[in-house]
Each structure stands twice: as C-alpha cells, then as structure tokens.
mmCIF file of C-alpha atoms in Angstrom:
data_model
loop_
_atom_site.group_PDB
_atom_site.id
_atom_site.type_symbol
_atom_site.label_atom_id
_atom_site.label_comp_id
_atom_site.label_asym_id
_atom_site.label_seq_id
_atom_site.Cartn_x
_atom_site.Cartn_y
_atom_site.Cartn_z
ATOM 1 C CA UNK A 1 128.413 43.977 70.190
ATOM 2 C CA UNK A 2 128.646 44.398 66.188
ATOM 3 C CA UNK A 3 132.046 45.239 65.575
ATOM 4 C CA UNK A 4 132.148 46.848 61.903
ATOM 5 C CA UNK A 5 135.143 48.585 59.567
ATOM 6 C CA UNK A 6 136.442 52.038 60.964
ATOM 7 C CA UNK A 7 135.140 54.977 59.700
ATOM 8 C CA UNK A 8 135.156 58.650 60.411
ATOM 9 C CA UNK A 9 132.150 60.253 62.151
ATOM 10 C CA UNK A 10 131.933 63.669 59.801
ATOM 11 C CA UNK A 11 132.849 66.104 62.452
ATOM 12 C CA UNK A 12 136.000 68.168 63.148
ATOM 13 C CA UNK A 13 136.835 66.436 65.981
ATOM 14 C CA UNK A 14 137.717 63.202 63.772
ATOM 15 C CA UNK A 15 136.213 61.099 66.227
ATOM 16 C CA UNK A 16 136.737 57.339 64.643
ATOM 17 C CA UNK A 17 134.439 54.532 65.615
ATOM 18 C CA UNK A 18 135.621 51.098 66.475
ATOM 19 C CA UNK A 19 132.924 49.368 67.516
ATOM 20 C CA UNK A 20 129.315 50.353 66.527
ATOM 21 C CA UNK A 21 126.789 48.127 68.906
ATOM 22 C CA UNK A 22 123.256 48.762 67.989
ATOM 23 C CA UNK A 23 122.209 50.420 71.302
ATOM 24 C CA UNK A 24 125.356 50.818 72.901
ATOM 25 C CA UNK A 25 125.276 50.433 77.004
ATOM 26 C CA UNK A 26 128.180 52.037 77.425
ATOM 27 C CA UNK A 27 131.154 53.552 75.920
ATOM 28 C CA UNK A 28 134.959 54.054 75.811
ATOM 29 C CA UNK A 29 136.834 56.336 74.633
ATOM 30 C CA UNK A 30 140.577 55.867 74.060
ATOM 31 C CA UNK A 31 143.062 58.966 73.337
ATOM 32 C CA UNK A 32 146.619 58.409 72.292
ATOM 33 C CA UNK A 33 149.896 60.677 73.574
ATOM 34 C CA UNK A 34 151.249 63.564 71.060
ATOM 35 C CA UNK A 35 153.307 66.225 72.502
ATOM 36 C CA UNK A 36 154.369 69.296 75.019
ATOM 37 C CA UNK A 37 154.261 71.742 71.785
ATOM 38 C CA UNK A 38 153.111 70.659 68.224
ATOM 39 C CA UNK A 39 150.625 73.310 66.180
ATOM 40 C CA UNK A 40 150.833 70.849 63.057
ATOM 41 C CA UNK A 41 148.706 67.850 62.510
ATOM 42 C CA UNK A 42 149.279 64.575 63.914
ATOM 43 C CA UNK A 43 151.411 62.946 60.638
ATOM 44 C CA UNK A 44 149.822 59.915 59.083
ATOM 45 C CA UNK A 45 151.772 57.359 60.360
ATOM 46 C CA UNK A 46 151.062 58.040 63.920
ATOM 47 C CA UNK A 47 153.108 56.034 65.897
ATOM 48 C CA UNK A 48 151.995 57.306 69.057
ATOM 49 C CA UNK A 49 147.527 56.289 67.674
ATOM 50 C CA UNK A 50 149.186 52.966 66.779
ATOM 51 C CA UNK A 51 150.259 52.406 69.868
ATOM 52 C CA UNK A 52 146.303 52.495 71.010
ATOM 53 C CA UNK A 53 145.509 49.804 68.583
ATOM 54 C CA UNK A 54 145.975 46.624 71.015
ATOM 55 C CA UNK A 55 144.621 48.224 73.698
ATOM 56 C CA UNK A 56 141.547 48.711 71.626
ATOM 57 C CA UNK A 57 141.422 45.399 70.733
ATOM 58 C CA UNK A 58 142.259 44.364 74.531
ATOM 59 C CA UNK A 59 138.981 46.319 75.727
ATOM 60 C CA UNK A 60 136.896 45.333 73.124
ATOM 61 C CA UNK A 61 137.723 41.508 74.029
ATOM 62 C CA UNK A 62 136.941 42.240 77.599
ATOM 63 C CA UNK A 63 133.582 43.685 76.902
ATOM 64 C CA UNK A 64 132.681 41.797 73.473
ATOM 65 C CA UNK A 65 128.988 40.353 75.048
ATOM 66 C CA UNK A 66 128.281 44.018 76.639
ATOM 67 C CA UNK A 67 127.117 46.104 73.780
ATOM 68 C CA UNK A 68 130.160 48.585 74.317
ATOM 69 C CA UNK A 69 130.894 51.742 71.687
ATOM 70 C CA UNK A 70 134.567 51.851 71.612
ATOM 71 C CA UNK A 71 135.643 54.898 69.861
ATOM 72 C CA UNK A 72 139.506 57.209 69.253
ATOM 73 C CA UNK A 73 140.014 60.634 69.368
ATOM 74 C CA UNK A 74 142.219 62.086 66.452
ATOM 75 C CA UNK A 75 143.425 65.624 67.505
ATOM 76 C CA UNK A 76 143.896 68.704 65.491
ATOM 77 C CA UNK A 77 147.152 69.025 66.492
ATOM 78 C CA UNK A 78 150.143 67.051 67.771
ATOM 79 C CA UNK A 79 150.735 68.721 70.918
ATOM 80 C CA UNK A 80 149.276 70.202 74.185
ATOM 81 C CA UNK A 81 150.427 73.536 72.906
ATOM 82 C CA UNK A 82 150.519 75.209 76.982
ATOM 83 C CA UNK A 83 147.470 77.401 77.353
ATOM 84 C CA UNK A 84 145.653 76.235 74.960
ATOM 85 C CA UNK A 85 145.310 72.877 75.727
ATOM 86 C CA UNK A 86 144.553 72.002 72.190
ATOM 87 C CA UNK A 87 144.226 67.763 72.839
ATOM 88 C CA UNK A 88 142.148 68.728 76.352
ATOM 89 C CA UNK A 89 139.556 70.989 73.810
ATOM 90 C CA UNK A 90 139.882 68.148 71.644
ATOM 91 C CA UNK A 91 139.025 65.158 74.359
ATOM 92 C CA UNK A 92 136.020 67.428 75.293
ATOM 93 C CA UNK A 93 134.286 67.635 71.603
ATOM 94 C CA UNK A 94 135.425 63.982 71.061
ATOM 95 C CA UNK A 95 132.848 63.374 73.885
ATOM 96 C CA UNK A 96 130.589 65.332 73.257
ATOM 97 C CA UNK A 97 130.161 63.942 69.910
ATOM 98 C CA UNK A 98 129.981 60.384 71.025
ATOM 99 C CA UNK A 99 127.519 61.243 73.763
ATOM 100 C CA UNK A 100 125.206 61.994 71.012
ATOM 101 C CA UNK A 101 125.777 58.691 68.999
ATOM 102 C CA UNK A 102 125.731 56.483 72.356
ATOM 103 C CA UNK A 103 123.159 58.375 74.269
ATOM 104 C CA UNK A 104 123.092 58.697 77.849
ATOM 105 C CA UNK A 105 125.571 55.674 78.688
ATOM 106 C CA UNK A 106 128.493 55.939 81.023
ATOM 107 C CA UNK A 107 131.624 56.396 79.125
ATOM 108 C CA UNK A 108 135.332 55.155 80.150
ATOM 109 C CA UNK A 109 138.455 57.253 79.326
ATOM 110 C CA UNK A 110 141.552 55.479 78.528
ATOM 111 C CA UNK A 111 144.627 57.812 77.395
ATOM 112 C CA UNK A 112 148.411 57.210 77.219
ATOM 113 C CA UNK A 113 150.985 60.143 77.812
ATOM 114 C CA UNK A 114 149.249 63.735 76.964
ATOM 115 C CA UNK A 115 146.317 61.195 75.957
ATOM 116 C CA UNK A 116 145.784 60.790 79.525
ATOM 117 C CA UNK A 117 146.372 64.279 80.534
ATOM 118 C CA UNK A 118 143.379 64.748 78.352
ATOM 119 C CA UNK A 119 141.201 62.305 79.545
ATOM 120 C CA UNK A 120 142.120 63.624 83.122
ATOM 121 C CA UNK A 121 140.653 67.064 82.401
ATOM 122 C CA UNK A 122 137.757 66.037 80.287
ATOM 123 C CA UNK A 123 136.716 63.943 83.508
ATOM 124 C CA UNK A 124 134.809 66.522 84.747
ATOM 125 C CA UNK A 125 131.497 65.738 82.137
ATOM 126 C CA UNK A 126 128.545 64.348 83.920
ATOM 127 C CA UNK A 127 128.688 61.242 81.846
ATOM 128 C CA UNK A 128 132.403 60.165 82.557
ATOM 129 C CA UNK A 129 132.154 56.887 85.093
ATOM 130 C CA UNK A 130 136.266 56.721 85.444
ATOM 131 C CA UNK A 131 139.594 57.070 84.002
ATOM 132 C CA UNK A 132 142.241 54.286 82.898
ATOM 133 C CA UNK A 133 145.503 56.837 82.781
ATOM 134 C CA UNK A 134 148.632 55.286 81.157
ATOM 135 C CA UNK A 135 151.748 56.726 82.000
ATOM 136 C CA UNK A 136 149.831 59.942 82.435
ATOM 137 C CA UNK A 137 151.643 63.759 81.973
ATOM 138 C CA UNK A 138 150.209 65.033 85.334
ATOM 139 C CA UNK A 139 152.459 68.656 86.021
ATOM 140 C CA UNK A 140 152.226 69.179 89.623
ATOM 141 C CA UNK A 141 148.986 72.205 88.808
ATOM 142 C CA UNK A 142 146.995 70.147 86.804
ATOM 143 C CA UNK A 143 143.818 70.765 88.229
ATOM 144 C CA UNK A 144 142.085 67.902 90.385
ATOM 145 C CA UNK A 145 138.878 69.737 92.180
ATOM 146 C CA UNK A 146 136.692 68.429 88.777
ATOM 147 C CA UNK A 147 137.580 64.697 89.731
ATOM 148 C CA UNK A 148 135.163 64.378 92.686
ATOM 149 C CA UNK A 149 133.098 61.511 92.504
ATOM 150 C CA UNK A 150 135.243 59.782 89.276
ATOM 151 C CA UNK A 151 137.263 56.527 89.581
ATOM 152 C CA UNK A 152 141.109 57.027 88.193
ATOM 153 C CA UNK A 153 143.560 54.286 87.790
ATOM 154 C CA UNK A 154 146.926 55.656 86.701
ATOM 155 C CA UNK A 155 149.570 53.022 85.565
ATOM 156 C CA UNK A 156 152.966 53.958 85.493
ATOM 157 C CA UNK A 157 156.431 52.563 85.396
ATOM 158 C CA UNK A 158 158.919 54.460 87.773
ATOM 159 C CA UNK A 159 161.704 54.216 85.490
ATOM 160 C CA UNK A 160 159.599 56.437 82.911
ATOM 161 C CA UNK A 161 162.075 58.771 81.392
ATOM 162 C CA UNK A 162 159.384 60.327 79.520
ATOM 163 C CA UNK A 163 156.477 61.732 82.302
ATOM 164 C CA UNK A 164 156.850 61.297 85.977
ATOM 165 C CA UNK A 165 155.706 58.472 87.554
ATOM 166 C CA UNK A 166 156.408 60.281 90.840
ATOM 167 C CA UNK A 167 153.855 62.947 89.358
ATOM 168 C CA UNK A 168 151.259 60.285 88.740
ATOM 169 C CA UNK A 169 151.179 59.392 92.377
ATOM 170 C CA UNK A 170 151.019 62.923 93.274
ATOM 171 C CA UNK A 171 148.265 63.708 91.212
ATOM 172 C CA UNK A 172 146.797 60.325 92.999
ATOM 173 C CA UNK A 173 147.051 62.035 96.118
ATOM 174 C CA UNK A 174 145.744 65.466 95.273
ATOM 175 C CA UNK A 175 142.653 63.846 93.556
ATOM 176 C CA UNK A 176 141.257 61.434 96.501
ATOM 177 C CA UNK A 177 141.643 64.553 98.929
ATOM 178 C CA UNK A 178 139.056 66.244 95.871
ATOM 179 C CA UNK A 179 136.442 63.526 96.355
ATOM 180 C CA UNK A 180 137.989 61.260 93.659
ATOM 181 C CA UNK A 181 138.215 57.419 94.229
ATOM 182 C CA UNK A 182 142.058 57.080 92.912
ATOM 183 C CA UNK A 183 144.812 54.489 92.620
ATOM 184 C CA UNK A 184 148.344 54.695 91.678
ATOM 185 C CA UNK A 185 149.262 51.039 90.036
ATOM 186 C CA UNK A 186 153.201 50.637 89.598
ATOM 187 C CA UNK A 187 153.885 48.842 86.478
ATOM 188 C CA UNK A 188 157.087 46.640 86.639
ATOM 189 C CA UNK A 189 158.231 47.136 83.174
ATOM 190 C CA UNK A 190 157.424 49.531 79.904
ATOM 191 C CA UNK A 191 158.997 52.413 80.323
ATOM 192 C CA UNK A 192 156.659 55.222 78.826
ATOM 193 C CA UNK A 193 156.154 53.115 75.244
ATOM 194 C CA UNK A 194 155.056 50.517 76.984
ATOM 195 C CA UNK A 195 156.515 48.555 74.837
ATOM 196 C CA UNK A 196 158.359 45.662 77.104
ATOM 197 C CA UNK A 197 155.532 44.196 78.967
ATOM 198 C CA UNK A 198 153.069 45.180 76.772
ATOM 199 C CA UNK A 199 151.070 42.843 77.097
ATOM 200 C CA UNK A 200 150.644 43.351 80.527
ATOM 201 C CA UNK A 201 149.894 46.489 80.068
ATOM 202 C CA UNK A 202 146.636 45.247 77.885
ATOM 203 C CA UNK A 203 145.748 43.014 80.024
ATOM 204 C CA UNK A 204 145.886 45.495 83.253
ATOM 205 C CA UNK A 205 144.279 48.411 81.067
ATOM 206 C CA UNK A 206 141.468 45.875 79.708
ATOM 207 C CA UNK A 207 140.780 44.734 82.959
ATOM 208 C CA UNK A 208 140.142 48.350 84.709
ATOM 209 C CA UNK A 209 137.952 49.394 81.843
ATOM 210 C CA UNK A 210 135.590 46.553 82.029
ATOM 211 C CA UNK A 211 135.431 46.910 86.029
ATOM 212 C CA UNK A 212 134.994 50.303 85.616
ATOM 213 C CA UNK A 213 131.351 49.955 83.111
ATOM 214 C CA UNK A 214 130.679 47.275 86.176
ATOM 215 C CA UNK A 215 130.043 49.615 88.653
ATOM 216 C CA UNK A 216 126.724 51.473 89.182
#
C-alpha cells in the first residue's frame, strides 16, 4: 500500500482519498454520522468526520501489506433530511465514484450513526462484500430485503442514548431472515461517541474490516 497526502477526487460527491495503492485489491469506504434533519453543509470543523480519523488509521494498519484504497465520504448536507435520504444518495455516488478509481475490487463499508444508516442502504451494489455498522440509526422500516447475500456487523453499546441499540439487533434479525449473514456485537462501553473505550472500538472495527476483504 502507498499511503500519500489527502486530497479531493474532483467530483460533487467530495469523495477524499486516504490511501492511494497502485492497483488497489480492495477497498473501504468509511462514512461518518451527521444528523435526523440538516439541509446545510457539514461545517468545517466536523466533529462527527473527525471522529472517523482513528478508525481510518486503525483499518489502514490492519491491511497496510494488502494494497487496500481507503477512502471518506463528505456529504452535501448534514443530515438524513427524511425522504430524501440526502447522506444514503450521497453513500451511493461516493461508491460509485470509487468503483471507478479501484476497479472491480470488493469494497467494505464502515459508517458510524446516520454514517451507518448509509452504508446499510448503499449495501445493496453488486460490489459491496460487507458492512462494519457503528452504533448504527436503524428505524424499525429501514429496508433489509437488499442485504441478501452481504455480511453486517453492527456494534453497539446498549446504554446508547443517541440510536437504539435495541434497534440494531432488530435490524440484525430482520436482515438474516433476508438472506444476510448478520451479527449484533454488544460493546461494553462508548456510548454513541464512542469515546470511552475507544480504542476498543478501533481495534473491534479494524478487525471486522480486514476479515471481511478475507473472505471470497
């Protein structure tokens, strides 16, 4: 892997590169959490992108000899926005765009909050080989019948003010009886931050990734 300074792929989609491998084997793709409802940009100082930092660096430790493309989403806007599903539109072209600077590789999602929300309905594309959902917003309709076939690991800490862990492990259960190969993994600590135990949550999220670009 050639790691290299960030930079902005020139599309709308502000897809930023993290690691640029010459021919990339495989890919990940790591979306942060925003909001319910938010029509204005993310601000600069997003706290919520930052957060995705260490995990970045976390997966591109566990995969540093494997010639891995690790890459962000930046959305248009801060929040889901209902309907609309603004980050969700956003996960998909973020995808797309990195499926044509990868090539055919499988690709990894790993989102936090809405992040993972998003990485839970862009599942569906062809190329997608699993999901790594932290602290995931799953509402009890978000739709599971695109999952069949896909490998999701959603981490959650059941004292989670934030999003329901008790909706993670419903969304579990609704997904395997789609065809999906899912796990609910409790996390002892965190809250929805992740913040106490974080590096735990790293280690865990780093871990899943790399098994997940293991399997054929």
């Amino acid at each position: 892997m050639i790691p290299c300074r960030t930079r902005r792929a020139a599309d709308p989609e502000r897809l930023l590169l993290r690691t640029t491998p010459a021919t990339p084997t495989a890919a990940v793709l790591l979306l942060h959490g925003g909001r319910a409802d938010g029509p204005e940009p993310p601000p600069a100082l997003n706290l919520p992108a930052l957060r995705m930092r260490p995990f970045a660096a976390a997966v591109s430790r566990a995969v540093r000899d494997r010639n891995v493309l690790i890459a962000e989403v930046r959305y248009r806007h801060r929040g889901w926005n209902g309907p609309s599903a603004d980050a969700a539109q956003d996960a998909e072209s973020a995808l797309g765009r990195l499926k044509d600077i990868a090539g055919p590789v499988p690709v990894v999602l790993l989102g936090h909050s809405m992040g993972g929300r998003a990485a839970l309905r862009a599942a569906g594309d062809p190329a997608v080989r699993g999901v790594v959902a932290l602290a995931p917003w799953c509402p009890t309709d978000e739709p599971v019948d695109h999952l069949g076939g896909r490998r999701l690991y959603l981490l959650h800490d059941e004292a989670d003010r934030v999003t329901s862990a008790h909706a993670s492990w419903d969304f579990v259960r609704r997904a395997r009886a789609a065809g999906a190969d899912a796990a609910g993994i409790p996390m002892r600590t965190g809250g929805h931050a992740m913040l106490r135990g974080a590096p735990l949550w790293h280690r865990r999220a780093a871990e899943l990734t790399s098994a997940l670009l293991s399997y054929g």
